[in-house]
Amino acid sequence: MLKRPSTRRRSTAPEIQLNLVPMLDALVTMISFLMFTMAFLSFTMIESPIPMVSSQENEAKLKEPPLQLTLTIKDSEVTLWSPFDHIQPVSIPNKPEGGIDLLKMHEALVGIKQKFPHENQIAFVPKGGTTYDDIVQILDSVRNFDKTDPPVAVLNEKTGVSEQAKQLFGDVIFANLLGGEE
Amino acid sequence: MASRSIRQRRGRHKIHKDFELQLTSMMDILVIILVFLLKSYSASTNSFATVRGIQLPISKTTEMTPDSLLLIVTPEAITFENQRIVEFVQTADSVGGTSPRYEFKAEDLDENGMRIAKLYDALNRARDKAELLRQKSPARDANGQPLPWDGIMAIQADKRVRYDTLRKIMYTAGAAQFKIFRLLAMRQPQS
């Protein structure tokens, strides 16, 4: 049986120690800078252009009147309608406990999108008492697809290939901004 | 009691010659913090800030928010580019933002109560300033003309603000030739 090797070491080389202090200084400076300059709040936005009044000449140039899907918020219901009667008006009553039934409204919008896949614009007519929170929730429901929604195919005119629509009705215009009903 | 000599006091706090502070673990922590900050830093591209007493709505939208002129509707007033422009009617309940009313004083409104006069002036000043900067800027379009003013305004409002207040603000901005509104909200955390 072999003898166990000795654990004793005889070394004359000096022990190397890395000087971490300058690196530590650099790290502390970088962390301070990053914490000072970074934004901890994560904002998002919903963009909406101001409505424009279209001239009669422009309207005459259109071969076919547009869908002009309109979402009107009323005291007890939400109505989806088209001023040119492209769709039957859909009324979605508020939930029994109060508040807009966003789920049913979204389902109705997906149904309309399937019929008019190229349509991206919606005119939004809130009432004066609608809160900003409600407006954001409604616009979220109007603009974005849910994961459970059926895919809507849109033909890309440039490539000639059908693609999945990325947004439901992404272009929202506050229709009663410059006047009109609330 | 006799006081100790200076030498005795110094000797008590004397650090041993071989003592070395172990910095490795601290380095590990700092590197982890640095990596986390660098990862988060890439997602923050705007310089928007919020103010105390304002509760922003939460949105599922994931669009980034480029910098633009910022209007904030606080329970006390409307501020535009960090300047207080119009103050709302204050009541005992509305002070401190417990139940804000967001009502304008009658003298602050014109055009049948739709336009906020002081805000209109402030927005016009901001537009003039932006147009002047565009004219002085070396950036030009294909015809050598200064780039047109984009007319974008970001609106940050408390989630309890009613549409009739927002409508007056947007109407006033429209009168001052602002064309696009960006309604700001907090991004919903990804599940």
XYZ file of C-alpha atoms in Angstrom:
373
model
C 0.000 0.000 0.000
C 1.307 3.380 -1.001
C 1.999 6.027 1.525
C -0.315 9.038 1.501
C 1.379 12.015 -0.117
C 2.440 14.815 2.114
C 0.181 17.843 2.311
C 3.069 20.125 3.080
C 3.958 22.548 0.350
C 7.079 24.493 0.056
C 6.673 27.413 -2.253
C 8.767 30.504 -2.518
C 6.472 32.377 -4.992
C 4.747 35.378 -3.408
C 0.971 35.173 -2.988
C -0.812 37.222 -5.712
C -3.695 39.387 -4.609
C -5.801 41.228 -7.149
C -6.395 44.858 -6.264
C -10.172 45.147 -6.520
C -10.473 48.679 -5.190
C -10.316 50.551 -8.561
C -12.793 48.111 -10.085
C -15.067 48.610 -7.102
C -14.850 52.380 -7.582
C -15.810 52.028 -11.249
C -18.760 49.755 -10.446
C -20.114 52.045 -7.761
C -19.850 55.035 -10.119
C -21.621 53.170 -12.929
C -24.407 51.942 -10.647
C -24.953 55.441 -9.277
C -25.117 56.856 -12.790
C -27.541 54.205 -14.019
C -29.821 54.521 -11.012
C -29.860 58.292 -11.369
C -30.668 58.322 -15.074
C -32.971 55.345 -15.591
C -36.754 55.574 -15.605
C -38.307 53.190 -13.137
C -41.841 53.915 -14.345
C -42.829 52.073 -17.474
C -45.168 54.197 -19.538
C -47.176 53.224 -22.539
C -49.362 55.328 -24.790
C -52.494 55.308 -26.865
C -52.166 57.622 -29.824
C -55.136 59.416 -31.285
C -55.157 62.048 -34.014
C -57.457 65.023 -33.881
C -60.549 64.522 -36.072
C -60.530 66.347 -39.406
C -63.591 67.630 -41.155
C -63.715 66.026 -44.593
C -64.855 68.192 -47.454
C -67.797 67.288 -49.669
C -65.379 66.969 -52.604
C -63.429 64.252 -50.802
C -66.605 62.447 -49.925
C -67.706 62.596 -53.544
C -64.381 61.059 -54.648
C -65.018 57.970 -52.562
C -66.555 55.266 -54.696
C -68.189 53.655 -51.731
C -68.987 55.200 -48.365
C -66.608 53.919 -45.675
C -67.577 51.679 -42.784
C -66.786 54.435 -40.259
C -67.318 52.131 -37.333
C -68.493 54.168 -34.366
C -68.454 53.220 -30.696
C -70.841 55.279 -28.614
C -70.856 55.116 -24.825
C -74.269 55.653 -23.297
C -75.492 55.592 -19.708
C -76.608 51.969 -19.738
C -75.047 50.490 -22.862
C -72.388 50.665 -25.530
C -73.422 50.855 -29.186
C -71.425 49.829 -32.233
C -72.838 51.262 -35.432
C -72.024 52.625 -38.849
C -73.515 55.897 -40.118
C -73.593 54.378 -43.616
C -75.454 51.260 -42.438
C -72.692 48.811 -43.348
C -73.471 46.870 -40.172
C -76.520 46.334 -38.031
C -76.154 48.426 -34.854
C -75.011 46.296 -31.919
C -75.988 47.333 -28.403
C -74.100 45.849 -25.482
C -75.816 46.514 -22.153
C -73.659 47.330 -19.138
C -72.892 44.575 -16.643
C -75.553 44.062 -13.896
C -73.038 45.149 -11.261
C -72.274 48.261 -13.328
C -69.547 49.119 -15.766
C -69.104 48.428 -19.434
C -69.105 44.782 -20.531
C -65.696 44.895 -22.159
C -65.650 41.181 -22.948
C -68.858 41.231 -24.994
C -67.866 44.489 -26.643
C -64.542 42.962 -27.649
C -66.272 39.860 -29.058
C -68.578 42.065 -31.127
C -65.591 44.038 -32.418
C -63.737 40.856 -33.407
C -66.860 39.775 -35.343
C -66.902 43.097 -37.209
C -63.151 42.865 -37.871
C -63.651 39.433 -39.456
C -66.172 40.978 -41.847
C -64.050 44.055 -42.544
C -60.438 42.893 -42.082
C -58.924 45.939 -43.812
C -60.722 48.391 -41.572
C -58.483 49.844 -38.847
C -60.288 53.008 -37.862
C -62.925 53.500 -35.220
C -64.701 56.661 -34.117
C -65.027 56.788 -30.342
C -67.834 58.808 -28.757
C -67.543 58.747 -24.960
C -69.983 60.562 -22.726
C -68.866 63.459 -20.565
C -68.792 61.400 -17.368
C -66.598 58.620 -18.731
C -63.433 58.489 -16.660
C -59.925 58.381 -18.094
C -59.492 54.904 -16.623
C -62.610 53.666 -18.473
C -61.412 55.326 -21.688
C -58.046 53.521 -21.454
C -59.716 50.155 -20.713
C -62.157 50.593 -23.620
C -59.407 51.631 -26.012
C -57.292 48.654 -24.931
C -60.198 46.385 -25.739
C -60.871 48.157 -29.044
C -57.275 48.278 -30.301
C -55.695 45.013 -29.214
C -56.400 41.377 -29.928
C -56.563 38.970 -27.009
C -54.609 35.735 -27.062
C -57.862 33.769 -27.254
C -59.254 35.676 -30.252
C -59.553 33.869 -33.603
C -56.901 35.044 -36.072
C -58.010 37.572 -38.667
C -56.250 37.337 -42.040
C -55.512 40.532 -43.950
C -54.181 40.554 -47.500
C -50.968 42.528 -47.792
C -51.386 44.436 -51.050
C -47.639 44.906 -51.507
C -46.629 41.280 -51.143
C -49.919 39.626 -52.095
C -49.655 37.388 -49.050
C -52.272 37.055 -46.348
C -51.022 38.088 -42.920
C -52.502 38.017 -39.484
C -53.913 41.380 -38.432
C -51.773 42.880 -35.665
C -54.352 45.270 -34.280
C -58.122 45.098 -34.014
C -59.096 48.718 -34.648
C -55.832 50.515 -33.986
C -56.693 54.009 -35.224
C -58.980 55.603 -32.669
C -60.455 59.054 -33.184
C -62.430 60.924 -30.558
C -65.350 61.785 -32.799
C -67.070 64.296 -30.533
C -63.907 66.192 -29.635
C -64.705 69.298 -31.640
C -68.384 69.292 -30.826
C -71.419 67.137 -31.252
C -73.161 64.740 -28.966
C -71.732 63.334 -25.757
C -10.340 58.857 37.012
C -7.122 59.595 35.231
C -7.483 60.115 31.532
C -5.701 57.721 29.176
C -2.744 58.935 27.192
C -3.023 59.622 23.444
C -0.730 56.699 22.741
C -3.018 54.344 24.699
C -6.084 55.519 22.801
C -4.377 55.156 19.444
C -3.166 51.717 20.340
C -6.682 50.539 21.057
C -7.885 51.273 17.508
C -4.779 50.028 15.850
C -5.577 47.760 12.909
C -3.552 44.652 12.555
C -0.987 44.833 9.773
C -2.206 41.682 7.996
C -5.894 42.688 7.987
C -7.411 42.852 4.496
C -11.001 43.650 3.638
C -12.638 40.867 1.616
C -14.082 42.680 -1.407
C -14.888 39.672 -3.578
C -18.417 39.133 -2.260
C -19.175 42.836 -2.532
C -17.913 42.780 -6.115
C -20.267 39.887 -6.869
C -23.244 41.839 -5.542
C -22.307 44.992 -7.432
C -21.838 43.122 -10.703
C -25.295 41.532 -10.333
C -26.854 44.957 -9.643
C -25.013 46.408 -12.644
C -26.255 43.667 -14.978
C -29.822 44.146 -13.745
C -29.644 47.915 -14.222
C -28.161 47.607 -17.709
C -30.891 45.137 -18.676
C -33.629 47.479 -17.393
C -31.970 50.557 -18.839
C -32.524 49.492 -22.437
C -36.290 49.565 -21.915
C -36.427 53.156 -20.692
C -36.381 55.549 -23.610
C -38.418 58.474 -22.377
C -37.947 61.144 -19.799
C -41.550 61.342 -18.637
C -42.040 61.737 -14.940
C -45.172 61.598 -12.886
C -46.249 63.779 -9.992
C -47.467 63.039 -6.501
C -51.206 62.556 -6.064
C -51.825 61.258 -9.558
C -53.038 57.703 -10.206
C -52.392 56.610 -13.746
C -54.555 53.972 -15.428
C -52.978 50.670 -16.445
C -52.960 49.696 -20.096
C -52.273 46.454 -21.958
C -50.780 48.419 -24.843
C -47.056 47.888 -25.307
C -46.225 50.878 -27.494
C -43.130 52.818 -26.537
C -43.518 56.472 -25.628
C -41.182 58.796 -27.530
C -40.481 62.169 -25.976
C -42.978 64.915 -26.713
C -44.499 67.957 -25.068
C -46.115 66.822 -21.834
C -49.333 68.031 -20.257
C -50.180 66.712 -16.795
C -53.631 66.918 -15.231
C -53.138 66.862 -11.477
C -56.006 67.127 -8.954
C -55.063 70.767 -8.362
C -54.096 72.098 -11.769
C -53.023 71.551 -15.349
C -49.289 71.755 -15.895
C -47.704 71.990 -19.309
C -43.974 71.443 -19.672
C -43.518 71.756 -15.905
C -45.361 75.089 -15.744
C -48.622 75.395 -13.869
C -51.073 76.875 -16.359
C -54.597 76.603 -14.946
C -55.808 75.792 -11.452
C -59.008 73.867 -10.856
C -61.706 74.991 -8.446
C -60.567 73.769 -5.034
C -62.837 72.533 -2.285
C -62.121 71.050 1.130
C -62.487 67.515 -0.299
C -60.449 68.095 -3.396
C -57.330 69.361 -1.592
C -54.777 66.586 -1.421
C -56.418 64.618 -4.188
C -58.877 62.599 -2.063
C -61.902 63.478 -4.205
C -60.772 65.894 -6.907
C -63.378 67.733 -8.965
C -61.411 68.921 -12.004
C -63.737 71.882 -12.522
C -62.543 74.997 -14.288
C -63.202 78.521 -13.108
C -65.672 80.283 -15.378
C -63.168 83.041 -16.228
C -60.636 80.470 -17.508
C -62.955 79.270 -20.267
C -64.069 80.832 -23.516
C -65.725 79.701 -26.782
C -68.884 78.527 -24.998
C -66.900 76.893 -22.226
C -64.932 74.611 -24.566
C -61.549 76.359 -24.781
C -59.206 76.926 -21.844
C -57.838 80.408 -22.525
C -54.601 80.262 -20.494
C -53.762 76.820 -21.830
C -54.413 78.001 -25.375
C -51.881 80.817 -24.906
C -49.301 78.453 -23.398
C -49.734 75.945 -26.220
C -49.392 78.661 -28.834
C -46.166 79.838 -27.211
C -44.841 76.262 -27.209
C -45.779 75.842 -30.865
C -44.063 79.121 -31.850
C -40.947 78.047 -29.975
C -40.942 74.603 -31.618
C -41.421 76.125 -35.076
C -38.573 78.562 -34.478
C -36.302 75.704 -33.462
C -37.296 73.784 -36.574
C -36.419 76.786 -38.748
C -33.004 77.082 -37.131
C -32.367 73.367 -37.308
C -30.113 72.102 -40.131
C -32.588 69.272 -40.783
C -34.421 70.026 -44.051
C -36.839 68.209 -46.316
C -36.259 67.370 -49.998
C -37.167 70.937 -51.045
C -34.781 72.499 -48.545
C -37.602 73.633 -46.301
C -37.582 73.217 -42.499
C -39.302 70.067 -41.332
C -42.954 70.641 -40.450
C -43.944 70.811 -36.809
C -45.230 67.438 -35.628
C -47.862 68.862 -33.242
C -47.719 65.951 -30.797
C -48.782 66.301 -27.199
C -48.605 63.647 -24.475
C -51.361 63.796 -21.867
C -50.831 62.324 -18.442
C -53.966 62.383 -16.344
C -55.328 60.864 -13.179
C -57.556 57.886 -13.874
C -60.519 59.680 -12.242
C -60.448 62.609 -14.679
C -63.682 62.735 -16.656
C -63.906 62.959 -20.410
C -65.506 66.420 -20.336
C -62.269 67.753 -18.775
C -60.076 65.869 -21.247
C -62.279 67.018 -24.090
C -61.749 70.681 -23.185
C -57.988 70.091 -23.053
C -57.908 68.307 -26.408
C -60.214 70.879 -27.983
C -57.881 73.659 -26.797
C -54.858 71.776 -28.132
C -56.614 71.284 -31.450
C -57.314 75.024 -31.615
C -53.576 75.597 -31.048
C -52.867 73.316 -34.039
C -51.794 70.236 -32.111
C -52.662 67.240 -34.245
C -51.857 64.101 -32.304
C -52.556 63.173 -28.694
C -50.708 60.498 -26.785
C -52.705 59.328 -23.804
C -50.212 58.010 -21.273
C -50.805 55.083 -18.969
C -48.761 52.661 -16.910
C -47.760 49.528 -18.738
C -49.402 46.377 -17.432
C -46.745 43.990 -16.107
C -46.206 41.049 -18.450
C -47.493 37.773 -17.035
